[in-house]
Coordinates of C-alpha atoms in Angstrom, one line a residue:
Chain K
M49 CA -97.7 -214.8 188.1
E50 CA -94.4 -215.9 186.6
N51 CA -93.1 -214.0 183.6
S52 CA -94.9 -215.6 180.7
G53 CA -92.3 -214.1 178.3
D54 CA -89.9 -216.8 179.4
R55 CA -92.3 -219.6 178.5
P56 CA -92.1 -221.3 175.1
I57 CA -94.4 -220.9 172.2
A58 CA -95.7 -224.1 170.6
I59 CA -96.2 -224.3 166.8
I60 CA -98.3 -227.3 165.7
G61 CA -97.9 -227.8 162.0
A62 CA -94.5 -227.4 160.3
G63 CA -95.5 -226.5 156.8
L64 CA -95.1 -223.1 155.2
V65 CA -97.3 -221.3 157.6
G66 CA -96.0 -223.0 160.8
M67 CA -92.4 -222.3 159.7
G68 CA -93.3 -218.7 159.1
W69 CA -94.7 -218.4 162.7
A70 CA -91.6 -220.1 164.1
I71 CA -89.5 -217.4 162.6
V72 CA -91.8 -214.6 163.9
F73 CA -91.6 -215.8 167.5
A74 CA -87.9 -216.8 167.5
R75 CA -86.9 -213.5 165.8
A76 CA -88.6 -211.8 168.8
G77 CA -86.5 -213.8 171.2
R78 CA -89.0 -216.4 172.2
K79 CA -88.3 -220.1 172.6
V80 CA -90.3 -222.1 170.0
Q81 CA -91.2 -225.8 170.1
V82 CA -92.5 -227.2 166.7
H83 CA -94.3 -230.4 166.2
D84 CA -96.0 -231.9 163.1
A85 CA -97.7 -235.3 162.7
S86 CA -95.6 -235.7 159.5
A87 CA -92.1 -236.8 160.3
D88 CA -91.0 -235.8 156.8
L89 CA -92.1 -232.1 157.3
L90 CA -90.3 -232.1 160.7
A91 CA -87.2 -233.6 159.2
D92 CA -86.6 -231.0 156.5
L93 CA -87.7 -228.1 158.7
P94 CA -84.1 -227.1 159.7
D95 CA -83.1 -226.9 156.0
R96 CA -86.1 -224.8 155.1
L97 CA -85.6 -222.5 158.1
E98 CA -82.0 -222.0 157.2
T99 CA -82.9 -220.9 153.7
A100 CA -85.6 -218.5 154.8
L101 CA -83.4 -217.0 157.6
A102 CA -80.5 -216.5 155.1
D103 CA -82.9 -214.7 152.8
L104 CA -84.0 -212.4 155.6
A105 CA -80.4 -211.7 156.6
D106 CA -79.5 -210.9 152.9
H107 CA -82.2 -208.3 152.9
G108 CA -81.0 -206.8 156.1
L109 CA -84.2 -207.8 157.9
I110 CA -82.5 -209.8 160.6
G111 CA -79.0 -209.9 162.0
D112 CA -77.2 -213.2 162.6
P113 CA -79.6 -216.1 161.8
A114 CA -77.8 -218.6 164.1
P115 CA -79.3 -217.5 167.5
I116 CA -82.8 -217.3 165.9
A117 CA -82.5 -220.8 164.5
A118 CA -81.1 -222.0 167.9
R119 CA -84.3 -220.9 169.6
I120 CA -86.4 -223.2 167.5
T121 CA -86.5 -226.8 168.6
I122 CA -88.2 -229.8 167.1
A123 CA -90.6 -231.6 169.4
G124 CA -91.0 -235.4 168.9
S125 CA -94.5 -235.4 170.2
L126 CA -97.5 -233.2 170.7
A127 CA -97.1 -233.4 174.5
E128 CA -93.4 -232.3 174.2
A129 CA -94.3 -229.3 172.0
L130 CA -97.0 -228.2 174.4
R131 CA -94.9 -228.7 177.6
G132 CA -94.8 -225.3 179.4
A133 CA -96.1 -223.4 176.4
V134 CA -98.0 -220.2 177.2
Y135 CA -99.3 -220.0 173.6
V136 CA -100.0 -222.5 170.8
Q137 CA -100.1 -221.4 167.2
E138 CA -101.9 -224.1 165.3
S139 CA -101.1 -224.2 161.6
I140 CA -102.3 -227.6 160.4
L141 CA -104.4 -228.7 157.4
E142 CA -107.5 -226.5 156.7
R143 CA -110.0 -229.3 157.4
V144 CA -112.6 -229.3 160.2
D145 CA -112.2 -233.0 161.1
V146 CA -108.4 -232.8 161.2
K147 CA -108.4 -229.7 163.3
R148 CA -111.1 -231.0 165.6
A149 CA -109.1 -234.2 166.3
L150 CA -106.0 -232.2 167.1
Y151 CA -107.8 -229.8 169.5
A152 CA -109.3 -232.8 171.3
E153 CA -105.9 -234.3 171.7
M154 CA -104.5 -230.9 172.9
A155 CA -107.2 -230.4 175.5
P156 CA -105.6 -232.5 178.4
L157 CA -102.1 -231.5 177.5
L158 CA -102.4 -227.7 177.5
A159 CA -101.2 -225.6 180.4
P160 CA -104.2 -224.2 182.3
D161 CA -103.4 -220.6 181.4
A162 CA -102.3 -221.2 177.8
H163 CA -104.2 -219.9 174.8
V164 CA -104.5 -221.4 171.3
G165 CA -104.6 -219.4 168.1
S166 CA -105.5 -221.1 164.8
S167 CA -103.9 -220.0 161.5
S168 CA -107.2 -221.0 159.8
S169 CA -107.8 -218.8 156.9
G170 CA -111.5 -219.5 156.6
I171 CA -112.9 -222.0 159.1
P172 CA -114.2 -220.3 162.3
S173 CA -112.7 -221.9 165.4
S174 CA -116.2 -222.6 166.7
E175 CA -116.4 -225.4 164.1
F176 CA -113.5 -227.3 165.7
T177 CA -113.6 -226.4 169.3
A178 CA -117.3 -226.8 170.2
G179 CA -117.7 -228.8 173.4
L180 CA -114.0 -229.0 174.3
S181 CA -112.9 -227.9 177.7
I182 CA -110.3 -225.6 176.2
A183 CA -112.8 -223.9 173.8
P184 CA -112.9 -220.6 175.8
R185 CA -109.2 -220.3 175.4
C186 CA -109.2 -220.8 171.6
L187 CA -109.6 -218.3 168.8
V188 CA -108.5 -217.8 165.2
A189 CA -105.2 -215.9 164.7
H190 CA -105.0 -215.8 160.9
P191 CA -101.8 -214.4 159.4
V192 CA -100.9 -213.3 155.9
N193 CA -98.2 -215.4 154.2
P194 CA -95.4 -215.1 155.2
P195 CA -96.1 -213.7 158.6
Y196 CA -92.5 -212.6 159.1
L197 CA -92.9 -210.1 156.2
L198 CA -96.5 -209.1 156.4
S199 CA -97.4 -208.4 160.0
V200 CA -101.2 -208.3 160.1
V201 CA -102.9 -211.1 162.1
E202 CA -106.7 -211.3 162.4
L203 CA -108.0 -212.3 165.8
V204 CA -111.4 -213.8 165.5
P205 CA -113.1 -215.1 168.7
A206 CA -115.8 -217.7 168.8
E207 CA -118.9 -216.8 170.7
W208 CA -117.5 -218.6 173.8
T209 CA -113.9 -217.3 173.5
L210 CA -113.0 -215.4 176.7
P211 CA -112.3 -211.7 176.2
E212 CA -109.1 -212.1 178.2
A213 CA -108.0 -214.8 175.7
V214 CA -108.3 -212.2 172.9
D215 CA -106.5 -209.6 175.0
S216 CA -103.7 -211.9 175.8
V217 CA -103.1 -213.0 172.2
H218 CA -103.4 -209.4 171.1
A219 CA -100.6 -208.4 173.6
L220 CA -98.4 -211.3 172.6
M221 CA -98.7 -210.5 168.9
Q222 CA -97.8 -206.9 169.5
A223 CA -94.9 -208.0 171.7
V224 CA -93.4 -210.1 168.9
G225 CA -93.9 -207.3 166.3
Q226 CA -97.0 -208.4 164.6
H227 CA -100.0 -206.1 164.0
P228 CA -103.1 -207.8 165.5
I229 CA -106.6 -206.8 164.3
R230 CA -109.6 -207.4 166.5
I231 CA -112.7 -208.9 164.7
A232 CA -115.8 -208.6 166.8
R233 CA -117.3 -212.0 165.9
E234 CA -117.0 -214.8 163.4
L235 CA -117.9 -214.2 159.8
R236 CA -117.3 -216.0 156.5
G237 CA -113.9 -215.2 155.2
F238 CA -113.1 -213.1 158.2
V239 CA -112.1 -209.6 157.3
L240 CA -108.9 -210.1 155.3
N241 CA -110.2 -212.6 152.8
R242 CA -113.4 -210.5 152.3
L243 CA -111.2 -207.5 151.4
Q244 CA -109.0 -209.7 149.3
G245 CA -111.9 -211.0 147.3
V246 CA -113.5 -207.8 146.2
L247 CA -110.8 -206.7 143.9
P248 CA -110.7 -209.9 141.8
R249 CA -114.5 -209.8 141.7
E250 CA -114.7 -206.5 139.9
A251 CA -111.6 -207.4 137.9
W252 CA -113.2 -210.6 136.7
A253 CA -116.3 -208.7 135.7
L254 CA -114.4 -206.1 133.7
Y255 CA -112.5 -208.8 132.0
E256 CA -115.6 -210.9 131.3
E257 CA -117.3 -207.8 129.7
G258 CA -114.3 -207.3 127.4
Y259 CA -113.3 -203.8 128.7
C260 CA -109.7 -204.7 129.4
S261 CA -107.0 -207.4 129.2
L262 CA -105.9 -209.2 132.4
D263 CA -102.5 -207.6 132.1
D264 CA -104.0 -204.1 131.8
I265 CA -106.2 -204.7 134.8
D266 CA -103.1 -205.9 136.8
A267 CA -101.1 -202.8 135.7
T268 CA -104.0 -200.5 136.9
I269 CA -103.3 -201.9 140.4
S270 CA -99.5 -202.4 140.4
K271 CA -98.7 -199.1 138.6
G272 CA -101.7 -197.1 139.9
L273 CA -103.6 -197.9 143.0
G274 CA -101.4 -200.5 144.7
P275 CA -98.4 -198.4 145.7
R276 CA -100.6 -196.3 148.1
W277 CA -102.2 -199.4 149.6
A278 CA -98.8 -200.7 150.5
F279 CA -98.7 -198.1 153.3
M280 CA -102.3 -196.8 153.7
G281 CA -105.6 -198.6 154.0
P282 CA -108.8 -197.6 152.0
F283 CA -110.1 -195.3 154.7
E284 CA -106.9 -193.3 155.1
T285 CA -106.6 -193.2 151.3
I286 CA -110.0 -191.5 150.8
D287 CA -109.5 -189.4 154.0
L288 CA -106.4 -187.8 152.4
N289 CA -108.0 -187.5 148.9
A290 CA -110.3 -184.6 149.7
P291 CA -109.6 -181.3 151.4
G292 CA -112.1 -181.9 154.2
G293 CA -111.2 -185.6 154.7
I294 CA -113.5 -188.7 154.6
A295 CA -116.8 -186.9 155.0
D296 CA -115.9 -184.4 152.2
Y297 CA -114.8 -187.3 150.0
A298 CA -118.0 -189.2 150.6
H299 CA -120.0 -186.1 149.8
R300 CA -118.1 -185.6 146.5
L301 CA -117.9 -189.2 145.3
G302 CA -120.2 -191.4 147.3
A303 CA -123.0 -191.2 144.8
L304 CA -120.7 -192.3 141.9
Y305 CA -119.4 -195.3 143.9
R306 CA -122.9 -196.2 145.1
D307 CA -124.0 -196.3 141.4
I308 CA -121.1 -198.4 140.4
A309 CA -121.7 -200.8 143.2
A310 CA -125.4 -201.1 142.3
E311 CA -124.5 -202.2 138.8
R312 CA -122.7 -205.2 140.2
S313 CA -125.3 -206.7 142.4
E314 CA -126.1 -210.2 141.5
H315 CA -122.9 -210.5 139.5
A316 CA -121.3 -213.8 140.1
P317 CA -118.0 -214.3 138.3
W318 CA -115.6 -217.3 138.8
S319 CA -117.6 -219.2 136.1
A320 CA -115.8 -222.2 134.4
D321 CA -115.7 -220.5 131.0
L322 CA -114.3 -217.3 132.3
I323 CA -111.7 -219.1 134.3
A324 CA -110.6 -221.1 131.3
R325 CA -110.2 -217.9 129.2
A326 CA -108.2 -216.2 131.9
D327 CA -106.1 -219.3 132.5
A328 CA -105.2 -219.3 128.8
E329 CA -104.3 -215.6 128.9
R330 CA -102.1 -216.0 132.0
R331 CA -100.4 -219.1 130.7
A332 CA -99.6 -217.3 127.5
S333 CA -97.7 -214.6 129.5
L334 CA -96.4 -216.9 132.2
P335 CA -96.1 -220.7 131.3
L336 CA -96.9 -223.0 134.2
D337 CA -93.3 -224.2 134.4
K338 CA -92.2 -220.6 135.1
L339 CA -94.7 -220.1 137.9
A340 CA -92.3 -221.2 140.7
D341 CA -89.6 -218.8 139.5
R342 CA -92.1 -216.0 139.5
C343 CA -93.1 -216.9 143.1
V344 CA -89.4 -216.5 144.0
W345 CA -89.5 -213.1 142.4
R346 CA -92.6 -212.1 144.4
D347 CA -91.0 -213.2 147.6
Q348 CA -87.9 -211.3 146.9
R349 CA -89.9 -208.2 146.0
L350 CA -91.9 -208.5 149.3
M351 CA -88.7 -208.9 151.2
A352 CA -87.1 -205.9 149.6
F353 CA -90.3 -203.9 150.2
A354 CA -90.3 -204.9 153.9
A355 CA -86.7 -203.7 154.1
H356 CA -87.7 -200.4 152.3
K357 CA -90.7 -199.9 154.6
K358 CA -88.5 -200.2 157.7
T359 CA -86.7 -197.0 156.6
Q360 CA -89.9 -195.0 156.2
P361 CA -91.8 -192.9 158.8
E362 CA -95.1 -194.3 159.9
Chain J
M294 CA -93.8 -187.2 108.0
E295 CA -91.8 -184.9 110.2
N296 CA -90.5 -186.3 113.5
S297 CA -93.4 -185.7 115.8
G298 CA -91.1 -186.2 118.8
D299 CA -89.7 -182.7 118.1
R300 CA -93.1 -181.1 118.3
P301 CA -94.4 -179.6 121.6
I302 CA -97.0 -181.1 124.0
A303 CA -99.8 -178.7 125.1
I304 CA -101.1 -178.9 128.6
I305 CA -104.4 -177.1 129.1
G306 CA -105.1 -176.6 132.8
A307 CA -102.3 -175.7 135.2
G308 CA -103.7 -177.2 138.5
L309 CA -102.3 -180.2 140.3
V310 CA -103.0 -182.6 137.5
G311 CA -101.8 -180.3 134.7
M312 CA -98.6 -179.6 136.5
G313 CA -98.1 -183.3 137.0
W314 CA -98.4 -183.9 133.3
A315 CA -96.0 -181.1 132.5
I316 CA -93.4 -182.9 134.6
V317 CA -94.1 -186.2 132.9
F318 CA -93.5 -184.9 129.4
A319 CA -90.7 -182.5 130.2
R320 CA -88.9 -185.2 132.2
A321 CA -89.0 -187.3 129.0
G322 CA -87.3 -184.5 127.0
R323 CA -90.4 -183.0 125.4
K324 CA -91.2 -179.3 125.0
V325 CA -94.3 -178.4 127.0
Q326 CA -96.6 -175.4 126.5
V327 CA -99.0 -174.8 129.4
H328 CA -102.1 -172.6 129.4
D329 CA -104.8 -172.0 131.9
A330 CA -107.8 -169.7 131.9
S331 CA -106.8 -168.6 135.4
A332 CA -104.0 -166.1 135.4
D333 CA -103.3 -166.9 139.0
L334 CA -102.8 -170.6 138.5
L335 CA -100.4 -169.8 135.6
A336 CA -98.5 -167.2 137.7
D337 CA -97.6 -169.5 140.5
L338 CA -96.9 -172.5 138.3
P339 CA -93.1 -171.9 138.2
D340 CA -92.9 -171.9 142.0
R341 CA -95.0 -175.1 142.3
L342 CA -93.0 -176.8 139.6
E343 CA -89.7 -175.9 141.3
T344 CA -90.9 -177.4 144.6
A345 CA -92.1 -180.6 142.9
L346 CA -89.0 -181.0 140.9
A347 CA -86.7 -180.4 143.9
D348 CA -88.6 -183.2 145.8
L349 CA -88.1 -185.6 142.9
A350 CA -84.4 -184.7 142.8
D351 CA -84.1 -185.2 146.5
H352 CA -85.5 -188.8 146.1
G353 CA -83.1 -189.5 143.3
L354 CA -86.0 -189.8 140.8
I355 CA -84.6 -187.1 138.4
G356 CA -81.2 -185.5 137.9
D357 CA -80.8 -181.8 137.5
P358 CA -84.3 -180.1 137.7
A359 CA -83.1 -177.1 135.7
P360 CA -83.3 -178.5 132.1
I361 CA -86.6 -180.1 132.9
A362 CA -88.1 -176.8 134.1
A363 CA -86.6 -175.0 131.1
R364 CA -88.6 -177.2 128.7
I365 CA -91.9 -176.0 130.3
T366 CA -93.1 -172.7 129.0
I367 CA -96.2 -170.7 129.9
A368 CA -98.5 -169.8 127.0
G369 CA -100.4 -166.6 127.3
S370 CA -103.3 -167.9 125.2
L371 CA -104.9 -171.1 124.2
A372 CA -103.8 -170.5 120.6
E373 CA -100.2 -170.1 121.7
A374 CA -100.3 -173.3 123.8
L375 CA -101.7 -175.3 120.9
R376 CA -99.3 -173.9 118.3
G377 CA -97.5 -176.8 116.6
A378 CA -98.6 -179.2 119.4
V379 CA -98.8 -182.9 118.4
Y380 CA -100.7 -183.8 121.5
V381 CA -102.9 -181.9 124.0
Q382 CA -103.4 -183.1 127.5
E383 CA -106.6 -181.4 128.8
S384 CA -106.7 -181.2 132.6
I385 CA -109.3 -178.6 133.4
L386 CA -112.3 -178.6 135.8
E387 CA -114.3 -181.9 135.9
R388 CA -117.6 -180.3 134.5
V389 CA -119.2 -181.2 131.2
D390 CA -120.1 -177.6 130.2
V391 CA -116.7 -176.2 131.0
K392 CA -114.9 -179.0 129.1
R393 CA -117.4 -178.7 126.2
A394 CA -116.7 -175.0 125.8
L395 CA -112.9 -175.6 125.8
Y396 CA -113.1 -178.3 123.2
A397 CA -115.2 -176.1 120.9
E398 CA -112.6 -173.4 121.3
M399 CA -109.8 -175.8 120.5
A400 CA -111.4 -177.3 117.4
P401 CA -110.2 -174.6 114.9
L402 CA -106.8 -174.2 116.6
L403 CA -105.6 -177.8 116.7
A404 CA -103.1 -179.1 114.2
P405 CA -104.8 -181.4 111.8
D406 CA -102.8 -184.5 113.0
A407 CA -102.9 -183.7 116.7
H408 CA -104.7 -185.7 119.3
V409 CA -106.4 -184.7 122.6
G410 CA -106.4 -186.7 125.8
S411 CA -108.6 -185.6 128.6
S412 CA -107.5 -186.2 132.2
S413 CA -111.2 -186.6 133.1
S414 CA -111.5 -189.1 135.9
G415 CA -115.2 -189.9 135.3
I416 CA -116.9 -188.0 132.5
P417 CA -116.6 -189.9 129.2
S418 CA -115.3 -187.8 126.4
S419 CA -118.4 -188.4 124.3
E420 CA -120.2 -186.0 126.6
F421 CA -118.1 -183.0 125.7
T422 CA -116.9 -183.8 122.2
A423 CA -120.2 -184.8 120.5
G424 CA -120.6 -183.0 117.2
L425 CA -117.2 -181.3 117.1
S426 CA -115.0 -181.7 114.1
I427 CA -112.1 -182.8 116.3
A428 CA -114.2 -185.5 118.1
P429 CA -112.6 -188.5 116.3
R430 CA -109.2 -187.3 117.6
C431 CA -110.2 -187.0 121.2
L432 CA -110.3 -189.6 124.0
V433 CA -109.9 -189.8 127.7
A434 CA -106.3 -190.3 129.0
H435 CA -106.9 -190.5 132.7
P436 CA -103.9 -190.6 135.0
V437 CA -103.4 -191.4 138.7
N438 CA -102.2 -188.5 140.8
P439 CA -99.4 -187.6 140.6
P440 CA -98.7 -189.0 137.1
Y441 CA -94.9 -188.6 137.5
L442 CA -95.0 -191.1 140.4
L443 CA -97.8 -193.5 139.4
S444 CA -97.4 -194.4 135.7
V445 CA -100.8 -195.9 134.8
V446 CA -103.0 -194.0 132.3
E447 CA -106.4 -195.2 131.1
L448 CA -107.1 -194.7 127.5
V449 CA -110.9 -194.6 126.9
P450 CA -112.1 -194.0 123.4
A451 CA -115.6 -192.6 122.6
E452 CA -117.5 -194.6 120.0
W453 CA -116.3 -192.2 117.3
T454 CA -112.7 -192.0 118.4
L455 CA -110.4 -193.2 115.6
P456 CA -108.4 -196.4 116.4
E457 CA -105.2 -194.6 115.2
A458 CA -105.9 -191.9 117.8
V459 CA -105.8 -194.5 120.6
D460 CA -102.7 -196.1 119.0
S461 CA -100.9 -192.8 118.7
V462 CA -101.6 -191.7 122.3
H463 CA -100.7 -195.2 123.5
A464 CA -97.3 -194.9 121.8
L465 CA -96.7 -191.4 123.1
M466 CA -97.5 -192.5 126.7
Q467 CA -95.1 -195.4 126.4
A468 CA -92.4 -193.2 124.9
V469 CA -92.6 -190.8 127.9
G470 CA -92.4 -193.6 130.4
Q471 CA -96.1 -194.0 131.4
H472 CA -98.0 -197.3 131.4
P473 CA -101.1 -196.8 129.1
I474 CA -104.0 -199.2 129.5
R475 CA -106.5 -199.8 126.7
I476 CA -110.2 -199.7 127.7
A477 CA -112.4 -201.1 124.9
R478 CA -115.2 -198.6 125.3
E479 CA -116.7 -196.0 127.7
L480 CA -118.1 -197.2 131.0
R481 CA -119.0 -195.4 134.2
G482 CA -115.9 -194.8 136.4
F483 CA -113.7 -196.3 133.7
V484 CA -111.6 -199.2 135.0
L485 CA -109.4 -197.5 137.6
N486 CA -112.2 -195.9 139.7
R487 CA -114.2 -199.1 139.5
L488 CA -111.3 -201.0 141.0
Q489 CA -110.7 -198.2 143.4
G490 CA -114.3 -198.3 144.6
V491 CA -114.7 -201.9 145.5
L492 CA -112.3 -201.9 148.5
P493 CA -114.0 -199.1 150.3
R494 CA -117.4 -200.7 149.5
E495 CA -116.6 -203.9 151.4
A496 CA -114.7 -201.9 154.1
W497 CA -117.7 -199.6 154.7
A498 CA -119.9 -202.7 155.1
L499 CA -117.6 -204.5 157.5
Y500 CA -117.4 -201.2 159.5
E501 CA -121.1 -200.6 159.5
E502 CA -121.8 -204.2 160.7
G503 CA -119.4 -203.6 163.6
Y504 CA -116.9 -206.3 162.8
C505 CA -113.9 -204.0 162.9
S506 CA -112.6 -200.5 163.5
L507 CA -111.5 -198.2 160.7
D508 CA -107.9 -198.4 161.8
D509 CA -108.0 -202.2 161.9
I510 CA -109.5 -202.4 158.4
D511 CA -106.8 -200.0 157.1
A512 CA -104.0 -202.1 158.7
T513 CA -105.4 -205.2 157.1
I514 CA -104.5 -203.6 153.8
S515 CA -101.4 -201.6 154.6
K516 CA -99.7 -204.4 156.6
G517 CA -101.3 -207.4 154.9
L518 CA -102.7 -207.2 151.4
G519 CA -101.4 -203.9 150.1
P520 CA -97.6 -204.6 149.8
R521 CA -98.2 -207.2 147.2
W522 CA -100.5 -205.0 145.2
A523 CA -97.7 -202.4 145.0
F524 CA -96.0 -204.6 142.4
M525 CA -98.6 -207.2 141.3
G526 CA -102.2 -206.9 140.2
P527 CA -105.1 -209.1 141.4
F528 CA -104.8 -211.7 138.6
E529 CA -101.0 -212.2 139.0
T530 CA -101.6 -212.3 142.8
I531 CA -104.0 -215.2 142.6
D532 CA -102.0 -216.8 139.8
L533 CA -99.0 -217.1 142.1
N534 CA -101.2 -218.2 145.1
A535 CA -101.9 -221.8 144.0
P536 CA -99.5 -224.4 142.6
G537 CA -101.4 -224.7 139.3
G538 CA -101.9 -221.0 138.8
I539 CA -105.1 -219.0 138.3
A540 CA -107.3 -222.0 137.3
D541 CA -106.2 -224.0 140.3
Y542 CA -106.8 -221.0 142.6
A543 CA -110.3 -220.5 141.1
H544 CA -111.0 -224.2 141.6
R545 CA -110.0 -224.1 145.3
L546 CA -111.4 -220.7 146.3
G547 CA -113.9 -219.5 143.7
A548 CA -116.9 -220.9 145.6
L549 CA -115.9 -219.1 148.8
Y550 CA -115.5 -215.8 147.0
R551 CA -118.7 -216.3 145.1
D552 CA -120.6 -216.9 148.4
I553 CA -119.0 -213.8 150.0
A554 CA -119.9 -211.7 146.9
A555 CA -123.5 -213.0 147.0
E556 CA -123.9 -211.8 150.6
R557 CA -123.2 -208.2 149.4
S558 CA -125.6 -207.8 146.6
E559 CA -128.0 -204.9 147.1
H560 CA -125.6 -203.5 149.8
A561 CA -125.3 -199.7 149.4
P562 CA -123.1 -198.1 151.9
W563 CA -122.0 -194.4 151.8
S564 CA -125.1 -193.5 153.9
A565 CA -125.1 -190.2 155.8
D566 CA -125.1 -191.8 159.3
L567 CA -122.3 -194.2 158.4
I568 CA -120.2 -191.4 157.0
A569 CA -120.7 -189.3 160.1
R570 CA -119.6 -192.1 162.4
A571 CA -116.5 -192.8 160.2
D572 CA -115.7 -189.1 160.1
A573 CA -115.8 -188.9 163.9
E574 CA -113.5 -191.9 164.1
R575 CA -111.0 -190.6 161.5
R576 CA -111.0 -187.1 163.0
A577 CA -110.2 -188.6 166.4
S578 CA -107.1 -190.2 165.1
L579 CA -106.2 -187.4 162.6
P580 CA -107.6 -183.9 163.4
L581 CA -108.6 -182.0 160.3
D582 CA -105.8 -179.4 160.9
K583 CA -103.2 -182.3 160.6
L584 CA -104.6 -183.6 157.3
A585 CA -102.4 -181.5 155.1
D586 CA -99.2 -182.7 156.9
R587 CA -100.4 -186.2 156.5
C588 CA -100.8 -185.6 152.8
V589 CA -97.2 -184.5 152.7
W590 CA -96.2 -187.7 154.4
R591 CA -98.2 -189.7 151.9
D592 CA -96.5 -188.0 148.9
Q593 CA -93.1 -188.5 150.5
R594 CA -93.9 -192.2 151.0
L595 CA -95.0 -192.5 147.4
M596 CA -91.8 -190.8 146.2
A597 CA -89.6 -193.1 148.4
F598 CA -91.6 -196.1 147.1
A599 CA -91.1 -195.0 143.5
A600 CA -87.4 -194.7 144.1
H601 CA -87.3 -198.1 145.8
K602 CA -89.4 -199.7 142.9
K603 CA -86.8 -198.5 140.3
T604 CA -84.2 -200.6 142.0
Q605 CA -86.3 -203.8 141.8
P606 CA -86.6 -206.3 138.9
E607 CA -89.9 -206.4 137.0

């Protein structure tokens, strides 16, 4: 078999997520061919890439941006983007009908050994690949945004996805410096969004019951629990929090956490009234017209953190 | 009123938590008087302090350790530790009877304007101050470990705690560089441990149902969601994740998260079988005799992160 590392990667969808993926693959030395149904998005891609790459270089996360940018080419058609591609990262609109139409169009164009990963953050691939000839070679490869700073990628196979498709995408992601996670089968929200959702859920409840302000809840994470989670997951955290490790911790504190969890069953926050109150409180501390600036701050912090993390032992 | 900033802080309990508090107050220029019922713990406190302060200096988090150490004195008796103290940080064993006995002993010794904060991580202060003359001046002031690296402190009043006691401890904590959080009233697990518990809860469930390995769940946090939480809480995170802020985010994704939460009601993990499986998996990747080394790694990472965080804009 020829060296698949020489073959290009196709990115379909040139929005924020697609651009992030283009950087991931090109940074790792791969040729990238980007297409989008929107001519506008394709037209300003070079400018957006230039800004993002300059930011990465400023933070010492890449060297010279020029050769990275040079590996990313814009494809005028879907067929041109897929030509010779060993892997396709689909990053288009999160809508079943739109994705399904694209996958049907890709089916006759895809190289016979190529795989397709969808950036879908919530729709399982079975909903848009069912019945297509390429379905066994498709799966979800869901990143965190932006993927060039946060390396985790969830790989979620449909029931008909071939195991070798998962293995191949897993190997590719590792080769380009991402951290792929294997999910055994499809589930609502996959793993990342399920874990993401539990913290706001309890936070909403504590806020609703009047125990704490939004800002104080946020500080409990950012100045208390969060710094550990930036380099350790929940299991390693509890494993290191008792002299005998995870079993010892569970023996000491399992009952407390079980009782707390039991108090929350049936609790359904995200109600309209609650959201309106929270919105008023957030907008008082951060007016809507300052939101974009604060997003820039967040992205700079993430970048600085990524640079910091590279200096630390794993 | 005399300047209370000149009066000493008493730390009762010289274990890991008490030592951490001694550093917090001494680093901020306060005189600290430490007592413990265990002569052994008191005897090796200077050595443990020296090691911790040297580590902080190595990471650029403090200047010369000597003047900080010099502000911390060992008190041979409870009375000596409380003499003149404007604030007492109680950090003894997490047991109601032990705490209750100490508070009864402190009552006649405490300066009439002094307040007492308990480092209790779970027992509400009402359980060990009920009926004591000093009860209105006592509350929980629960830190994260170690408090000199993670600044959040939960202030939890009992129903009889005076509002000015909470205000006074709040002001003191801010003055020494901590980030105090106001909790309106007592609740099981307070706020920090409730937020801490939800992530393992969903993680246990995903692991139990076979979706993911422990390591992959951990990586989803440490290489995906966690880096953001190191400088932003859950509300700010979702506020910045939609163009219209928190209300817009709730409109887009509230239903998904509500559905996910509903699937988990009644779920009670932390079962013995599950813990045994998880323990075997953790011990395969980190043998028990390597646990202590890994804790050193964690503490070094936290310290490096604290140093990094100081260079970043809030």
